Structures are given as structure tokens and as C-alpha cells.
Amino acid sequence: MLEGLLADKVRVVKFYIGASGDRLAKTIAKREVTAPEKLTESDYTTFADRKVIRKYFRRAIEATGGAIPWHLVDMDDRGAGREKMLKVLEKELGGR
């Protein structure tokens, strides 16, 4: 409902940014070696609960994909993911 009201008045772009379990594991492993001070217990908890978290995100996306669509961005390749986000922003914000 709110999105329907906003769609004609403001520009809103919604992104869901995700990464595979393999990518997340590699990132955590790298940080354990190079920057352990950046890791917290929540990093490990989030990794362990990633399937449940994704399930809830999918439900949220389905429930809120009405007037303003979600753009799903895979960040396994961060460069490609950032490029996709810029292209989406250019399309969504530049064309009006």
C-alpha cells in the first residue's frame, strides 16, 4: 500500500544483495587471517543461520514486490554485482 502511494511521488529502488554460502565462508576465512578484529560472533551466527535468513528474505521479497520491484544482486563476484547495481540505478533513476 505505502509503495503504491510512493511510486508516483518519489524514486525508490530496492535491492536484495546476496552471496552464496561458499563466498561467505571464503570471506570469513580470509578475515580470520587478515583482520580478525573485524569479525564478531554475529558473523558466525549469521553464516550458520544463512538458509533460514534467506527463507525469510524470500518471503519478504514476495510480500513487498508490488508497485516497486526488487532487484536481486548476486555478490559472489563483487565487481559484477556492483556493476549490476549501477546499471539498475541508471535505468531506474536516469530514465525519468
PDB file of C-alpha atoms in Angstrom:
ATOM      1  CA  MET A   1       0.000   0.000   0.000  1.00  0.00           C
ATOM      2  CA  LEU A   2       2.629   2.535   1.021  1.00  0.00           C
ATOM      3  CA  GLU A   3       4.728   1.657  -2.001  1.00  0.00           C
ATOM      4  CA  GLY A   4       1.795   2.362  -4.283  1.00  0.00           C
ATOM      5  CA  LEU A   5       1.490   5.821  -2.782  1.00  0.00           C
ATOM      6  CA  LEU A   6       5.235   6.439  -3.029  1.00  0.00           C
ATOM      7  CA  ALA A   7       5.674   5.146  -6.582  1.00  0.00           C
ATOM      8  CA  ASP A   8       4.334   8.327  -8.205  1.00  0.00           C
ATOM      9  CA  LYS A   9       5.961  10.755  -5.759  1.00  0.00           C
ATOM     10  CA  VAL A  10       9.498   9.569  -5.012  1.00  0.00           C
ATOM     11  CA  ARG A  11      12.027   7.331  -6.681  1.00  0.00           C
ATOM     12  CA  VAL A  12      12.663   4.173  -4.717  1.00  0.00           C
ATOM     13  CA  VAL A  13      14.974   1.371  -5.820  1.00  0.00           C
ATOM     14  CA  LYS A  14      15.023  -1.813  -3.772  1.00  0.00           C
ATOM     15  CA  PHE A  15      17.979  -4.206  -3.805  1.00  0.00           C
ATOM     16  CA  TYR A  16      18.391  -7.620  -2.267  1.00  0.00           C
ATOM     17  CA  ILE A  17      22.110  -8.295  -2.074  1.00  0.00           C
ATOM     18  CA  GLY A  18      23.078 -11.911  -1.559  1.00  0.00           C
ATOM     19  CA  ALA A  19      26.078 -14.197  -1.710  1.00  0.00           C
ATOM     20  CA  SER A  20      26.464 -17.949  -1.754  1.00  0.00           C
ATOM     21  CA  GLY A  21      27.484 -19.911   1.306  1.00  0.00           C
ATOM     22  CA  ASP A  22      30.834 -20.650  -0.345  1.00  0.00           C
ATOM     23  CA  ARG A  23      31.511 -16.947  -0.858  1.00  0.00           C
ATOM     24  CA  LEU A  24      30.553 -16.128   2.729  1.00  0.00           C
ATOM     25  CA  ALA A  25      32.808 -18.892   4.062  1.00  0.00           C
ATOM     26  CA  LYS A  26      35.748 -17.616   1.995  1.00  0.00           C
ATOM     27  CA  THR A  27      35.193 -14.065   3.258  1.00  0.00           C
ATOM     28  CA  ILE A  28      35.099 -15.194   6.897  1.00  0.00           C
ATOM     29  CA  ALA A  29      38.189 -17.378   6.437  1.00  0.00           C
ATOM     30  CA  LYS A  30      40.089 -14.505   4.847  1.00  0.00           C
ATOM     31  CA  ARG A  31      39.128 -12.121   7.653  1.00  0.00           C
ATOM     32  CA  GLU A  32      40.197 -14.643  10.285  1.00  0.00           C
ATOM     33  CA  VAL A  33      43.706 -14.347   8.865  1.00  0.00           C
ATOM     34  CA  THR A  34      43.925 -10.731   7.714  1.00  0.00           C
ATOM     35  CA  ALA A  35      41.570  -8.795  10.003  1.00  0.00           C
ATOM     36  CA  PRO A  36      40.227 -10.879  12.902  1.00  0.00           C
ATOM     37  CA  GLU A  37      39.285  -7.698  14.767  1.00  0.00           C
ATOM     38  CA  LYS A  38      36.590  -7.103  12.147  1.00  0.00           C
ATOM     39  CA  LEU A  39      34.834 -10.402  12.936  1.00  0.00           C
ATOM     40  CA  THR A  40      32.207 -10.712  15.626  1.00  0.00           C
ATOM     41  CA  GLU A  41      30.147 -13.581  16.956  1.00  0.00           C
ATOM     42  CA  SER A  42      27.255 -12.370  14.778  1.00  0.00           C
ATOM     43  CA  ASP A  43      29.318 -13.097  11.639  1.00  0.00           C
ATOM     44  CA  TYR A  44      29.499 -16.761  12.606  1.00  0.00           C
ATOM     45  CA  THR A  45      25.860 -16.886  13.733  1.00  0.00           C
ATOM     46  CA  THR A  46      24.670 -15.265  10.522  1.00  0.00           C
ATOM     47  CA  PHE A  47      26.719 -17.721   8.474  1.00  0.00           C
ATOM     48  CA  ALA A  48      25.302 -20.681  10.395  1.00  0.00           C
ATOM     49  CA  ASP A  49      21.737 -19.375  10.011  1.00  0.00           C
ATOM     50  CA  ARG A  50      22.070 -18.249   6.377  1.00  0.00           C
ATOM     51  CA  LYS A  51      19.485 -20.695   4.993  1.00  0.00           C
ATOM     52  CA  VAL A  52      16.839 -19.571   7.468  1.00  0.00           C
ATOM     53  CA  ILE A  53      17.676 -15.928   6.842  1.00  0.00           C
ATOM     54  CA  ARG A  54      17.374 -16.420   3.067  1.00  0.00           C
ATOM     55  CA  LYS A  55      13.999 -18.079   3.525  1.00  0.00           C
ATOM     56  CA  TYR A  56      12.721 -15.039   5.432  1.00  0.00           C
ATOM     57  CA  PHE A  57      14.174 -12.660   2.863  1.00  0.00           C
ATOM     58  CA  ARG A  58      12.410 -14.571   0.068  1.00  0.00           C
ATOM     59  CA  ARG A  59       9.122 -14.261   1.948  1.00  0.00           C
ATOM     60  CA  ALA A  60       9.716 -10.536   2.495  1.00  0.00           C
ATOM     61  CA  ILE A  61      10.542 -10.022  -1.176  1.00  0.00           C
ATOM     62  CA  GLU A  62       7.396 -11.861  -2.262  1.00  0.00           C
ATOM     63  CA  ALA A  63       5.274  -9.843   0.163  1.00  0.00           C
ATOM     64  CA  THR A  64       6.749  -6.473  -0.786  1.00  0.00           C
ATOM     65  CA  GLY A  65       7.342  -6.769  -4.521  1.00  0.00           C
ATOM     66  CA  GLY A  66       4.246  -4.836  -5.563  1.00  0.00           C
ATOM     67  CA  ALA A  67       4.442  -1.374  -7.095  1.00  0.00           C
ATOM     68  CA  ILE A  68       8.221  -1.110  -6.697  1.00  0.00           C
ATOM     69  CA  PRO A  69      10.073  -4.268  -7.778  1.00  0.00           C
ATOM     70  CA  TRP A  70      13.083  -5.783  -6.047  1.00  0.00           C
ATOM     71  CA  HIS A  71      16.369  -6.113  -7.887  1.00  0.00           C
ATOM     72  CA  LEU A  72      18.263  -9.230  -6.840  1.00  0.00           C
ATOM     73  CA  VAL A  73      22.040  -8.831  -6.910  1.00  0.00           C
ATOM     74  CA  ASP A  74      24.422 -11.760  -6.585  1.00  0.00           C
ATOM     75  CA  MET A  75      27.619 -10.549  -4.912  1.00  0.00           C
ATOM     76  CA  ASP A  76      29.705 -13.704  -5.351  1.00  0.00           C
ATOM     77  CA  ASP A  77      31.590 -11.594  -7.887  1.00  0.00           C
ATOM     78  CA  ARG A  78      31.609  -8.197  -6.179  1.00  0.00           C
ATOM     79  CA  GLY A  79      32.693  -6.292  -9.271  1.00  0.00           C
ATOM     80  CA  ALA A  80      29.888  -7.754 -11.375  1.00  0.00           C
ATOM     81  CA  GLY A  81      27.411  -7.175  -8.547  1.00  0.00           C
ATOM     82  CA  ARG A  82      28.380  -3.514  -8.211  1.00  0.00           C
ATOM     83  CA  GLU A  83      28.167  -3.093 -11.976  1.00  0.00           C
ATOM     84  CA  LYS A  84      24.667  -4.594 -11.980  1.00  0.00           C
ATOM     85  CA  MET A  85      23.576  -2.226  -9.215  1.00  0.00           C
ATOM     86  CA  LEU A  86      24.895   0.788 -11.138  1.00  0.00           C
ATOM     87  CA  LYS A  87      23.083  -0.343 -14.296  1.00  0.00           C
ATOM     88  CA  VAL A  88      19.846  -0.766 -12.354  1.00  0.00           C
ATOM     89  CA  LEU A  89      20.235   2.678 -10.786  1.00  0.00           C
ATOM     90  CA  GLU A  90      20.948   4.238 -14.153  1.00  0.00           C
ATOM     91  CA  LYS A  91      17.864   2.591 -15.651  1.00  0.00           C
ATOM     92  CA  GLU A  92      15.559   3.281 -12.701  1.00  0.00           C
ATOM     93  CA  LEU A  93      16.688   6.817 -11.864  1.00  0.00           C
ATOM     94  CA  GLY A  94      18.089   8.124 -15.103  1.00  0.00           C
ATOM     95  CA  GLY A  95      15.102   7.471 -17.314  1.00  0.00           C
ATOM     96  CA  ARG A  96      12.513   9.629 -15.600  1.00  0.00           C
TER      97      ARG A  96
END
